[in-house]
mmCIF file of C-alpha atoms in Angstrom:
data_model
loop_
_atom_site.group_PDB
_atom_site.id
_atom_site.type_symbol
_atom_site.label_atom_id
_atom_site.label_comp_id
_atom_site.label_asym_id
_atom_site.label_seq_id
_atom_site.Cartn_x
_atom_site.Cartn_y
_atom_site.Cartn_z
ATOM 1 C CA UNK A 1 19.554 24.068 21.655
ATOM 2 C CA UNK A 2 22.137 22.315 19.398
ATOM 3 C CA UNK A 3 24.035 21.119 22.703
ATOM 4 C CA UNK A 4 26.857 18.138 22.404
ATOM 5 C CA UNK A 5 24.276 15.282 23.565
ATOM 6 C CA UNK A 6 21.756 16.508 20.459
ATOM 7 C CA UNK A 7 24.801 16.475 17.911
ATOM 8 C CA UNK A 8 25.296 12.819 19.195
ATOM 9 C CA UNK A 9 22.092 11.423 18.547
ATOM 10 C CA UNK A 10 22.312 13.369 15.400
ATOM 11 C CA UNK A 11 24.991 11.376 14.299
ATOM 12 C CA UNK A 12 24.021 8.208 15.369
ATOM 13 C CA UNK A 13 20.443 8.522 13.684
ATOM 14 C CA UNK A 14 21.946 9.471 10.482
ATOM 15 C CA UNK A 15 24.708 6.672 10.800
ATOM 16 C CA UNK A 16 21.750 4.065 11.043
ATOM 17 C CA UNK A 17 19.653 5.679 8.375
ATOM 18 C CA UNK A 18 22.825 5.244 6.186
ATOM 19 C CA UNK A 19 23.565 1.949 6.809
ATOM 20 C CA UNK A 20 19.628 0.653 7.510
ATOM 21 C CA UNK A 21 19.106 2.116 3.753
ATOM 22 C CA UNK A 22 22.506 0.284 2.113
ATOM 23 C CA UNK A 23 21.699 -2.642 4.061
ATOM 24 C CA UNK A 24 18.124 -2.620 2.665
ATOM 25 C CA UNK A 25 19.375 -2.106 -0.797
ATOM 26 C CA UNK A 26 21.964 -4.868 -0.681
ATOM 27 C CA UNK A 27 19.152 -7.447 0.270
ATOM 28 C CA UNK A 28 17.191 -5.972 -2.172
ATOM 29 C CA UNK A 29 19.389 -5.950 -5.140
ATOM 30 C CA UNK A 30 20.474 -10.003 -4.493
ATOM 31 C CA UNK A 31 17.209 -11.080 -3.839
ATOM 32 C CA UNK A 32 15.891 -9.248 -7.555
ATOM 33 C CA UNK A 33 15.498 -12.337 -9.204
ATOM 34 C CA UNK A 34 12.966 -13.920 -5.978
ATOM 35 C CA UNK A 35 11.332 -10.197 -5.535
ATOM 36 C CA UNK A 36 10.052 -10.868 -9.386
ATOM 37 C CA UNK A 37 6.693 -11.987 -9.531
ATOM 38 C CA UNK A 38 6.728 -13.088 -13.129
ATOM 39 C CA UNK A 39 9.490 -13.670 -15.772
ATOM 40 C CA UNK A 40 8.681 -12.055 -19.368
ATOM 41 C CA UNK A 41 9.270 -14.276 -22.427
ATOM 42 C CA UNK A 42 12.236 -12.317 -23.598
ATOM 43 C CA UNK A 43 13.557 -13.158 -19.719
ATOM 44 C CA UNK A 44 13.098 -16.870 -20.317
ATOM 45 C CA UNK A 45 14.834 -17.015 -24.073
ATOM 46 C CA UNK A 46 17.938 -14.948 -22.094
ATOM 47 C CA UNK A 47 18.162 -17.377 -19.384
ATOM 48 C CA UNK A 48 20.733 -20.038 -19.600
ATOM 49 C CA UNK A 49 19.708 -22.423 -16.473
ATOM 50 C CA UNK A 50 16.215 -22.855 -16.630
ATOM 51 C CA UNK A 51 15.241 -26.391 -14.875
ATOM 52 C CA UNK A 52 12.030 -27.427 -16.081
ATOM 53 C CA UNK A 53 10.797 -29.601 -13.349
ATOM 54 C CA UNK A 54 10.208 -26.037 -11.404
ATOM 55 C CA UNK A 55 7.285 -23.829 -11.151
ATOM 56 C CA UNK A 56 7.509 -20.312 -12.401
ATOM 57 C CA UNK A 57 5.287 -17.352 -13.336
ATOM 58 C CA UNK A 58 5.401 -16.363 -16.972
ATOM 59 C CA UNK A 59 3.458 -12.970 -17.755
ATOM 60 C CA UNK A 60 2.769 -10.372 -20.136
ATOM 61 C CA UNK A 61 0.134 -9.714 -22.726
ATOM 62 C CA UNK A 62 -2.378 -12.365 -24.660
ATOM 63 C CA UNK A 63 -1.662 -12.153 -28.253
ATOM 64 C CA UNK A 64 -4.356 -10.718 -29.805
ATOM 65 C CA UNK A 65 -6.623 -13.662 -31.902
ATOM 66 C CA UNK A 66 -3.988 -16.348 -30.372
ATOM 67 C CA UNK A 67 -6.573 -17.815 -28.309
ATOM 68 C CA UNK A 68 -7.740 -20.980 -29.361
ATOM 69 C CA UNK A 69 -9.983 -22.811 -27.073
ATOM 70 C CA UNK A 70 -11.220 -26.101 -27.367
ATOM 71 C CA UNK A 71 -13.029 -28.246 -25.316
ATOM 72 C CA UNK A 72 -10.265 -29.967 -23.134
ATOM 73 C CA UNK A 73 -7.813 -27.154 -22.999
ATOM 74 C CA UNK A 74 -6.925 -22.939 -23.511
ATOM 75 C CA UNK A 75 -4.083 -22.023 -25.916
ATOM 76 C CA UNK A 76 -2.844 -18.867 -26.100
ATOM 77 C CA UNK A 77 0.216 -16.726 -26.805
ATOM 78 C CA UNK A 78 2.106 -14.611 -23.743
ATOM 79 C CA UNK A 79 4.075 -12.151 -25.886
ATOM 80 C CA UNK A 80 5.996 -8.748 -24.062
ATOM 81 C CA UNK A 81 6.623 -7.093 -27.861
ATOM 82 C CA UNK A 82 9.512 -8.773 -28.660
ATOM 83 C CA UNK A 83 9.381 -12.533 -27.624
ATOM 84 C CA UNK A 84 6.509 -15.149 -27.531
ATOM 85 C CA UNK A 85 5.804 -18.199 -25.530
ATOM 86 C CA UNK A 86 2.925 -20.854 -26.356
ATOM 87 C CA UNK A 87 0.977 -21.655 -23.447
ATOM 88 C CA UNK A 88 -1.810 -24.561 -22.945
ATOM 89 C CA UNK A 89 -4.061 -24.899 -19.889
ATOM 90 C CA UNK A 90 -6.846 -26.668 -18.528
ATOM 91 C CA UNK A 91 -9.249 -25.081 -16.298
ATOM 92 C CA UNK A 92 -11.090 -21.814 -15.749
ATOM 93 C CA UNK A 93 -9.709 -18.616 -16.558
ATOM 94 C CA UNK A 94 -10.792 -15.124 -14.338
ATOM 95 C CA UNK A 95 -12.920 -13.017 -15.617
ATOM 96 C CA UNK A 96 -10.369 -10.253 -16.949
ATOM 97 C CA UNK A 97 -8.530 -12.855 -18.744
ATOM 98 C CA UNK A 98 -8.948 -11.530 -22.821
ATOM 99 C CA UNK A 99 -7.182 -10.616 -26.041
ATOM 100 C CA UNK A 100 -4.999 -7.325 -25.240
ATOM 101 C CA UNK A 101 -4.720 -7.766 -21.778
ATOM 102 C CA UNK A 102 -2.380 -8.577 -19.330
ATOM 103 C CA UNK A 103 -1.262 -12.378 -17.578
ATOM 104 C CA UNK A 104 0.421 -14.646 -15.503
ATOM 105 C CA UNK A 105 0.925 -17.964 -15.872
ATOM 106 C CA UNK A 106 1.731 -20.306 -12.875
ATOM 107 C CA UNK A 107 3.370 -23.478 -14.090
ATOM 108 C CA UNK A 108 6.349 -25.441 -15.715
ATOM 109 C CA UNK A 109 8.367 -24.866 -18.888
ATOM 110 C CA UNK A 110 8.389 -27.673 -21.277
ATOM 111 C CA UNK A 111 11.179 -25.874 -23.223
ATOM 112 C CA UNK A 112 12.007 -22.102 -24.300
ATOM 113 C CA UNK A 113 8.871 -21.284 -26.238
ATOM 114 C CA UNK A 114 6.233 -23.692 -24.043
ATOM 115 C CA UNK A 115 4.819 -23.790 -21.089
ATOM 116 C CA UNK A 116 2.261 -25.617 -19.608
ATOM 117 C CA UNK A 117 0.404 -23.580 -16.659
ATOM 118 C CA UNK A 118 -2.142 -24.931 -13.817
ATOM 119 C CA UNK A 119 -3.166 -21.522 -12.780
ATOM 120 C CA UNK A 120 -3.873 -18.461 -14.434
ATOM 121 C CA UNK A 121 -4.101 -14.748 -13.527
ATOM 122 C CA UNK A 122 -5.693 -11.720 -15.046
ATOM 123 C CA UNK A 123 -3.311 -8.917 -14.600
ATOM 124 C CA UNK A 124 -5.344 -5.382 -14.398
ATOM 125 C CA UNK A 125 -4.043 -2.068 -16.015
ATOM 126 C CA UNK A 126 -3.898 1.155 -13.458
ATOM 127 C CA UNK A 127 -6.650 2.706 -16.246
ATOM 128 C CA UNK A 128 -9.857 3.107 -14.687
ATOM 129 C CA UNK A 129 -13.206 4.447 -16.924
ATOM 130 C CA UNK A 130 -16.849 4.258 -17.528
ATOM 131 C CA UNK A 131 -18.433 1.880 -19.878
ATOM 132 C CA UNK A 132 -19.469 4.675 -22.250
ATOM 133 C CA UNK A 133 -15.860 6.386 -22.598
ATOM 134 C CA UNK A 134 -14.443 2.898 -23.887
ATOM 135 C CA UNK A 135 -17.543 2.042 -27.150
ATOM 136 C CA UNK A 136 -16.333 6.049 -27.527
ATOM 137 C CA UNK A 137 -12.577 5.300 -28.101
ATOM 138 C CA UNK A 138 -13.260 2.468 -29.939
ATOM 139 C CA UNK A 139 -15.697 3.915 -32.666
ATOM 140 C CA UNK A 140 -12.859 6.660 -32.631
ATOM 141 C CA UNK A 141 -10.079 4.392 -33.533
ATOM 142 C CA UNK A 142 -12.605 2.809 -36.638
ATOM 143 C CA UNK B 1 8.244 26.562 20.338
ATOM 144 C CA UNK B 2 6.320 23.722 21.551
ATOM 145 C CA UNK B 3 4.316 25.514 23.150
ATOM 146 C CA UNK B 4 0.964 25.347 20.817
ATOM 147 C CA UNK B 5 1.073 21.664 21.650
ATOM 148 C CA UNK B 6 1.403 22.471 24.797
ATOM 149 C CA UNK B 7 -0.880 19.003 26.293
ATOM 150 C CA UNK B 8 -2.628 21.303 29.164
ATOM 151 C CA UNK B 9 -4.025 24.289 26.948
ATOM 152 C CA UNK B 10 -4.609 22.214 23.723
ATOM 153 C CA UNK B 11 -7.611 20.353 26.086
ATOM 154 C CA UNK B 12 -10.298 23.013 25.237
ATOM 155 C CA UNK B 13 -9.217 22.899 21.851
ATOM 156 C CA UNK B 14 -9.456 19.200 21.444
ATOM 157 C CA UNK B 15 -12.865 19.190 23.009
ATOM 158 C CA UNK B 16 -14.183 22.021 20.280
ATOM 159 C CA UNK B 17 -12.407 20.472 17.324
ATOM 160 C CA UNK B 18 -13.868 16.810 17.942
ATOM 161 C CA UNK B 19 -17.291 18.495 18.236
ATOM 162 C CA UNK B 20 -16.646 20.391 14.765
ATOM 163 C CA UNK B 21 -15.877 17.240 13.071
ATOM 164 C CA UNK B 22 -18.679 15.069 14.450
ATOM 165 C CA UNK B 23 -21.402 17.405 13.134
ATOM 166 C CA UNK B 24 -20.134 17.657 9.564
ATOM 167 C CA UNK B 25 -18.050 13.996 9.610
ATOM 168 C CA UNK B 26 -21.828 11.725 8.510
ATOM 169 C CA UNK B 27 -22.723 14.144 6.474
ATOM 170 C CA UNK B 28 -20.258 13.918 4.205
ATOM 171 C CA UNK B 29 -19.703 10.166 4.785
ATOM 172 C CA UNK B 30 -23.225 9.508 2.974
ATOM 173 C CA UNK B 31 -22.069 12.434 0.627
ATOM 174 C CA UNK B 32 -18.960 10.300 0.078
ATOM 175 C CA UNK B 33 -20.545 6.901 0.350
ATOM 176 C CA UNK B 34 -23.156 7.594 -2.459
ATOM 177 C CA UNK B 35 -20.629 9.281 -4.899
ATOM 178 C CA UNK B 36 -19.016 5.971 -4.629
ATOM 179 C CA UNK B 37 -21.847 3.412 -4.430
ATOM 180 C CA UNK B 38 -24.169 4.785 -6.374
ATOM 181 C CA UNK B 39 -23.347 7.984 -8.619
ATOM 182 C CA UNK B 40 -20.340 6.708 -9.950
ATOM 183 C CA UNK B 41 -20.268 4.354 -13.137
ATOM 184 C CA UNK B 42 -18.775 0.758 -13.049
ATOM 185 C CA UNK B 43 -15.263 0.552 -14.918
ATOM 186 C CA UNK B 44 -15.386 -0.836 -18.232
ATOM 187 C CA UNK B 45 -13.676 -4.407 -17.839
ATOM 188 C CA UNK B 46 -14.166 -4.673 -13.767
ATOM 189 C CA UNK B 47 -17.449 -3.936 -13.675
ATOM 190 C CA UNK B 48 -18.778 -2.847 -10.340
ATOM 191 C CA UNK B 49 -15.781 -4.120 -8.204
ATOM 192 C CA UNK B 50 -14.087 -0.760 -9.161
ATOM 193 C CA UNK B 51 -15.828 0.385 -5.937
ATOM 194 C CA UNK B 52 -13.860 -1.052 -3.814
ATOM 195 C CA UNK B 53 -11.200 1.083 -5.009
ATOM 196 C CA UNK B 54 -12.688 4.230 -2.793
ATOM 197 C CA UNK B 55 -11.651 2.307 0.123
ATOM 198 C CA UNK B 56 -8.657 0.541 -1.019
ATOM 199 C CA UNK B 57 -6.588 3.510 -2.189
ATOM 200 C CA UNK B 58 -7.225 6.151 0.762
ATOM 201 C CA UNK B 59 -6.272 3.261 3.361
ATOM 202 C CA UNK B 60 -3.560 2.474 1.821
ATOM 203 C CA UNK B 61 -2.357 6.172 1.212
ATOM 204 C CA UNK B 62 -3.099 6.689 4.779
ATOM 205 C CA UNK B 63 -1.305 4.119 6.081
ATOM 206 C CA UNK B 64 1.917 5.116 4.196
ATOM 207 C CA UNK B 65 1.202 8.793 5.386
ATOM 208 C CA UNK B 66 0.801 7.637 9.244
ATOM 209 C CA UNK B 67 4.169 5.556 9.117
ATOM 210 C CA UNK B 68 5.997 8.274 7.618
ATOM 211 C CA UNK B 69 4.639 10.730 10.253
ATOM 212 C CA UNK B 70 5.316 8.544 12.907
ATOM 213 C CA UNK B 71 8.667 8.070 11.784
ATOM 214 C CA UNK B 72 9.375 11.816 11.327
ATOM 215 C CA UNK B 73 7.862 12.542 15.024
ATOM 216 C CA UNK B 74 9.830 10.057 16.200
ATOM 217 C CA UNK B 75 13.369 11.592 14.667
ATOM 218 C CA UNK B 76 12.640 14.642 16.605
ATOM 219 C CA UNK B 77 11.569 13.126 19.672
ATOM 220 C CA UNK B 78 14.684 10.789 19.836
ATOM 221 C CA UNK B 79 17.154 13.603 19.229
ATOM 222 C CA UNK B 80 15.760 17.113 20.931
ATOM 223 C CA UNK B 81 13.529 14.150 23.741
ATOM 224 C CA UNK B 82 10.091 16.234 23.651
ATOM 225 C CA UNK B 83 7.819 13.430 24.978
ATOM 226 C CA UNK B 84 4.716 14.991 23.986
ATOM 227 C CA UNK B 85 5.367 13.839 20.406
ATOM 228 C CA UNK B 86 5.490 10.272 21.493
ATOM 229 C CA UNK B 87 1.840 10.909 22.455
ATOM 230 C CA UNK B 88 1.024 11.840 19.104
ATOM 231 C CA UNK B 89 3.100 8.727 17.850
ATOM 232 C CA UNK B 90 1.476 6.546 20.430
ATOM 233 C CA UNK B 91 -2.407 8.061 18.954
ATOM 234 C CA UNK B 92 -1.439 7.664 15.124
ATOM 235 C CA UNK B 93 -0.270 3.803 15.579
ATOM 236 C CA UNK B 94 -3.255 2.015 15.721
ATOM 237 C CA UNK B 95 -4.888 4.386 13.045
ATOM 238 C CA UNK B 96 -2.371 3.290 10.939
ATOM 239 C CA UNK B 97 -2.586 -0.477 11.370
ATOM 240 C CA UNK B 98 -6.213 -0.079 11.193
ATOM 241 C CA UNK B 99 -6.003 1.493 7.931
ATOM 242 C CA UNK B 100 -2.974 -0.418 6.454
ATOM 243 C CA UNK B 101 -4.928 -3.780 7.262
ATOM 244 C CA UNK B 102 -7.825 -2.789 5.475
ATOM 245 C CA UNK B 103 -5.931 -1.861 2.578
ATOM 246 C CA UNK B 104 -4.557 -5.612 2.954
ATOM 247 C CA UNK B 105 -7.996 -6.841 2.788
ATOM 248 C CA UNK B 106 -10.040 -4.710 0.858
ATOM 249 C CA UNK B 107 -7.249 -5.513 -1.892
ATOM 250 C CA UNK B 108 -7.804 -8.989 -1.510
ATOM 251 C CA UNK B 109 -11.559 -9.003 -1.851
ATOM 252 C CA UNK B 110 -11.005 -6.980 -5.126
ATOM 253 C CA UNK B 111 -8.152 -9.584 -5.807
ATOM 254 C CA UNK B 112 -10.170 -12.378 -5.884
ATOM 255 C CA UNK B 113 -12.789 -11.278 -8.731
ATOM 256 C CA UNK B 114 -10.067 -9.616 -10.987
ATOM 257 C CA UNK B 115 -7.038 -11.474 -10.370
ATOM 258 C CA UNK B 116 -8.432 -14.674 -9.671
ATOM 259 C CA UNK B 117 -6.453 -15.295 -6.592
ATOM 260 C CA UNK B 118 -7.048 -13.646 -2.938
ATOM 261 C CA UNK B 119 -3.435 -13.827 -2.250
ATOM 262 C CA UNK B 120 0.276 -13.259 -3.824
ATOM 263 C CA UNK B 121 3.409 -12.967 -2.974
ATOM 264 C CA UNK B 122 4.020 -10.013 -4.957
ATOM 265 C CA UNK B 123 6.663 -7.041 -3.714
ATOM 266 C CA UNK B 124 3.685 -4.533 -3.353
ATOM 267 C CA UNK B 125 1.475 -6.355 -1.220
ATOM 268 C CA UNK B 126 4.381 -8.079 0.782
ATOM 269 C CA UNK B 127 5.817 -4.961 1.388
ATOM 270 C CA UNK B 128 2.521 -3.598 2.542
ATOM 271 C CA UNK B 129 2.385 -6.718 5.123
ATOM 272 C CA UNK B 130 5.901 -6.040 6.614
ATOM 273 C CA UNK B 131 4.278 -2.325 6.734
ATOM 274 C CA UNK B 132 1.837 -3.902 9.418
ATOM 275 C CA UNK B 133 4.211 -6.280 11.245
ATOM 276 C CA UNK B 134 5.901 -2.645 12.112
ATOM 277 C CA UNK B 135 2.782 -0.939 13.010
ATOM 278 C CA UNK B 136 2.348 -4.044 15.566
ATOM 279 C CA UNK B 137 5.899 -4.043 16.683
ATOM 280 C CA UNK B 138 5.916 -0.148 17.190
ATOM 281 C CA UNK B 139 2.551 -0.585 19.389
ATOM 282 C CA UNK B 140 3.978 -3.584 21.354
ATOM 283 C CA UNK B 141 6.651 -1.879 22.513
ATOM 284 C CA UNK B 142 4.520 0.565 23.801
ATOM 285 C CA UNK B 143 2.583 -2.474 25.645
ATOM 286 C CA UNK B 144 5.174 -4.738 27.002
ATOM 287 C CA UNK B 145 8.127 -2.361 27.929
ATOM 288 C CA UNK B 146 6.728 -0.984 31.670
ATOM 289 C CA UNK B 147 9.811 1.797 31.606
ATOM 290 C CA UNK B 148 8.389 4.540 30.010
ATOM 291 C CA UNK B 149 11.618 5.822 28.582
ATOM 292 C CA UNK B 150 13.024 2.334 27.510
ATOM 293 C CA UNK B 151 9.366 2.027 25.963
ATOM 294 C CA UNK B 152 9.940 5.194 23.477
ATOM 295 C CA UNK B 153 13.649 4.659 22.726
ATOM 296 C CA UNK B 154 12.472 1.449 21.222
ATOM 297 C CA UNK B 155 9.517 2.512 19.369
ATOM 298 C CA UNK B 156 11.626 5.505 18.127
ATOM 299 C CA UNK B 157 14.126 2.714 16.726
ATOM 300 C CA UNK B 158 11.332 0.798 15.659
ATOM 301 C CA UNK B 159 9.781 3.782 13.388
ATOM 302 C CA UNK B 160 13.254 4.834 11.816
ATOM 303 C CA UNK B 161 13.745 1.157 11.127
ATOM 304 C CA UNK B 162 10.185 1.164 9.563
ATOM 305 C CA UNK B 163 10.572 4.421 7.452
ATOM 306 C CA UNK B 164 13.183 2.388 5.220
ATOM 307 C CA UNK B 165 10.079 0.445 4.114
ATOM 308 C CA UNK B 166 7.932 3.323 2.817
ATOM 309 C CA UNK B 167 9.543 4.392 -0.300
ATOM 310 C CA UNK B 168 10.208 0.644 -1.207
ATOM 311 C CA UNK B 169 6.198 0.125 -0.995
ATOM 312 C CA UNK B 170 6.035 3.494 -3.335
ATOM 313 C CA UNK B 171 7.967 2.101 -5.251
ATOM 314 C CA UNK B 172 7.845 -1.892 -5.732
ATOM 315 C CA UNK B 173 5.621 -1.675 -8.774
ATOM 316 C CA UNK B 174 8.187 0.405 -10.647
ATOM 317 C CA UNK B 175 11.254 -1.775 -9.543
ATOM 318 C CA UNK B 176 10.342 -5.572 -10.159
ATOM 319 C CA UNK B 177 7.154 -7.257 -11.797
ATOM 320 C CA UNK B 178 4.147 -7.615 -9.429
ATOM 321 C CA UNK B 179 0.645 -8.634 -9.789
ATOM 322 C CA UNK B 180 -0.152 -5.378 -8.747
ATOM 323 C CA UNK B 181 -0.425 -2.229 -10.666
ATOM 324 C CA UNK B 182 1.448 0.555 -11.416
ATOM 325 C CA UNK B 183 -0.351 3.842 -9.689
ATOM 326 C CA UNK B 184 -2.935 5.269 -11.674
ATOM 327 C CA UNK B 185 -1.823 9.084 -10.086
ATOM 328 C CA UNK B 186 1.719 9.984 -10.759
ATOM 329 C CA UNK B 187 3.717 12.486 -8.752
ATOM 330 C CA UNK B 188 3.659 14.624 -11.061
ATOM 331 C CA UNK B 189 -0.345 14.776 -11.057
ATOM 332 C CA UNK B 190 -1.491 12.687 -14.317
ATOM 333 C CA UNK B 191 -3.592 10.246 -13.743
ATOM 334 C CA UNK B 192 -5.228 7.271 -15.251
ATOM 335 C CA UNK B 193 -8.283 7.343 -13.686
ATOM 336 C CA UNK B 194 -11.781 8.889 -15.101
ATOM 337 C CA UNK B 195 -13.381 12.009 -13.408
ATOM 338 C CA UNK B 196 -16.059 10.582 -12.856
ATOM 339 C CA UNK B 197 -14.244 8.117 -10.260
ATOM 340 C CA UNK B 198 -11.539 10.467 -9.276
ATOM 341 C CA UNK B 199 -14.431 12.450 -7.526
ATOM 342 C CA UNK B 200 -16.009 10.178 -4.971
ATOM 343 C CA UNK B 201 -12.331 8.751 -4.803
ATOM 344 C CA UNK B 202 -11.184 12.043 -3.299
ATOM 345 C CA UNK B 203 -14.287 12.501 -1.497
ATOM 346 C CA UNK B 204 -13.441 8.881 0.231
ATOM 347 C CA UNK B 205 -10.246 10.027 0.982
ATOM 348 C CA UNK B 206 -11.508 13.495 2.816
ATOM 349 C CA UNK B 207 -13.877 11.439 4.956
ATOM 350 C CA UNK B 208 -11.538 8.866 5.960
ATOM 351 C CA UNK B 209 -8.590 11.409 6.766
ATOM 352 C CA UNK B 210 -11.774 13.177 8.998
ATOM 353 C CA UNK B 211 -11.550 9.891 10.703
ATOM 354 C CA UNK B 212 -8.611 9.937 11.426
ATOM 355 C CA UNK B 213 -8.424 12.848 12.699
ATOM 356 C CA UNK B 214 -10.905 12.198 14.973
ATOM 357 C CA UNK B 215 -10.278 9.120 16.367
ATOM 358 C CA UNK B 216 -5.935 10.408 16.712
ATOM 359 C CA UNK B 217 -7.799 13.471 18.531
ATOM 360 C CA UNK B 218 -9.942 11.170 20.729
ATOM 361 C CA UNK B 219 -6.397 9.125 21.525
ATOM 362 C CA UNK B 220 -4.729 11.837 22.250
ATOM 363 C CA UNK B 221 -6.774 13.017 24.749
ATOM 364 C CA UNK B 222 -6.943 9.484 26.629
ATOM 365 C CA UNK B 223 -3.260 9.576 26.516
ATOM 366 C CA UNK B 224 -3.377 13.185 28.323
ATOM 367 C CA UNK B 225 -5.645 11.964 31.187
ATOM 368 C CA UNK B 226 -3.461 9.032 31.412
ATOM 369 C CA UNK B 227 -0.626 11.460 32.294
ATOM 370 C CA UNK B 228 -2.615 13.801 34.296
ATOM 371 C CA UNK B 229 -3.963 10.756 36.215
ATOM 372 C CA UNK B 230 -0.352 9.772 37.261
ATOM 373 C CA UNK B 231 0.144 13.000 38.811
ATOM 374 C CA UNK B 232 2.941 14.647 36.465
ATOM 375 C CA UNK B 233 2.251 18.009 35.847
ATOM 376 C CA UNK B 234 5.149 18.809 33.424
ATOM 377 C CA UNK B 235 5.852 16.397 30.630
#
């Protein structure tokens, strides 16, 4: 079965997986910093070139009790654990959008710890459960 | 070897198989349908648009699974040339756009109430969109290349090209920051998803995989008269 025409194509399939897959990875690797959807706060204190006039995405979670909202604009804190960044915006939020929970921002840095967004996201958590399960864990945890 | 596949005897057992499915396939799709519509409870924070999920996740899965079955067939077609696997290639394809675009959308309806956006350019849900351009270029070349063995070399190509994409969809959410989330079900078989919507989740997935069985069946079996039509009695 194995005759000198099958070995060929052998080899040639497994020379273009090889080099399909490095090729691939190459792209993949130098494009990193365009592939990321949002930069964390910790990303943005460790960056050196950041032009402000630009649009990024900040994201992370809401500080817990940093939301302040008033009647012109939202204030809140993105924080990954180990940096912060203040964040103001005017307009609605989504639904998800709450103490605890995961964000992006869309909008433009006014220096290292502020940014001032025009669109917001509500990022979701892969946990998915019933209503009753979560007032359960939470009277466990008091 | 091949010889179960064999597209002459297989006909009677095409014809009993499709039969077997249609008589038990809409019985468990209202089974399946009011697990997930009705039985099941909303999520906690998403509220009722959790049931899109039951669609969302099997399409997607299947899509993945049809690429990477199309691909494989097409590895052994290209290097031991059994054309009866490019029939099977040739039924899965538009299964698997079909599927893979409904992931696309059924994600974006669910998008819009929890994200707040229908669309973004995130790695997972780009990734899944170059999934479809090479559905679409696999079937095209199928379409527009009238010699038949040009036509498969191509699409073979096409598929191995295509496979690269598969594990980079897997794993996008892992690699870089998306909008999207991580998978609730790990590999190694935890998950982060509630019985309660694991079952009609599963259930969802059976009847849509019963789909697609029937319709590659169905396919299949065009693609055999096709042949039998032209007059070629070995393939």
């Amino acid at each position: 079965m194995l005759t000198k025409k099958v070995k060929k194509r052998v080899s040639f399939l497994s020379l273009l997986l090889i080099f399909l897959v490095l090729g691939v990875f190459f792209i993949l690797k130098s494009l990193t910093s365009n592939i990321l959807y949002f930069k964390s706060p910790t990303d943005i204190q460790l960056s050196q070139d950041i032009i402000s006039s630009k649009k990024i995405r900040v994201g992370g979670m809401v500080k817990k009790n940093s939301i302040d909202i008033n009647n012109q604009e939202i204030k809140f804190i993105i924080t990954d654990l180990k940096n912060e960044i203040f964040v103001s915006y005017r307009g609605t939020v989504p639904n998800l959008f709450s103490e605890g929970k995961g964000v992006v921002a869309e909008g433009k840095l006014k220096d290292k710890n502020f940014f001032v967004a025009d669109r917001i996201l509500a990022k979701h958590d892969e946990k998915y459960m019933p209503p009753e399960l979560k007032d359960l864990m939470q009277n466990n945890v008091k | 070897m091949f010889d179960l596949i064999n597209p002459s005897k297989i006909f009677l057992w095409i014809e009993k198989l499709i039969n077997f499915i249609n008589s038990i396939f809409f019985i468990l799709l209202i089974i399946a349908l009011t697990f997930a519509l009705i039985l099941s409870p909303p999520d906690y924070l998403q509220g009722d648009s959790v049931r899109i999920m039951y669609v969302h996740v099997p399409s997607a899965w299947i899509g993945l699974a049809s690429f990477t079955v199309i691909a494989l067939l097409s590895i052994l077609s290209f290097i031991f040339k059994i054309k009866n696997l490019n029939l099977i290639t040739k039924s899965i394809a538009p299964i698997g756009l079909l599927f893979t675009c409904l992931a696309i959308i059924t994600g974006s309806i669910w998008g819009q109430p929890t994200w707040g956006t229908w669309w973004a350019w995130d790695a997972r849900i780009t990734s899944m969109l170059v999934l479809s351009i090479f559905y679409v270029l696999f079937i095209l070349a199928h379409k527009l290349i009238e010699k038949e063995d040009l036509a498969i070399k191509v699409s073979n190509i096409i598929a191995v090209i295509g496979v690269i994409n598969i594990p980079v969809i897997r794993y996008s959410v892992d690699w870089w920051n998306t909008l999207h989330q991580p998978s609730s079900i790990k590999i190694d078989g935890t998950s982060s998803i509630h019985p309660s919507m694991m079952l009609p989740l599963m259930l969802m997935l059976l009847v849509l995989l019963l789909y697609c069985a029937l319709i590659l069946l169905m396919k299949y079996k065009t693609e055999i008269i096709r042949i039998k039509k032209k007059n070629i009695k070995r393939i």
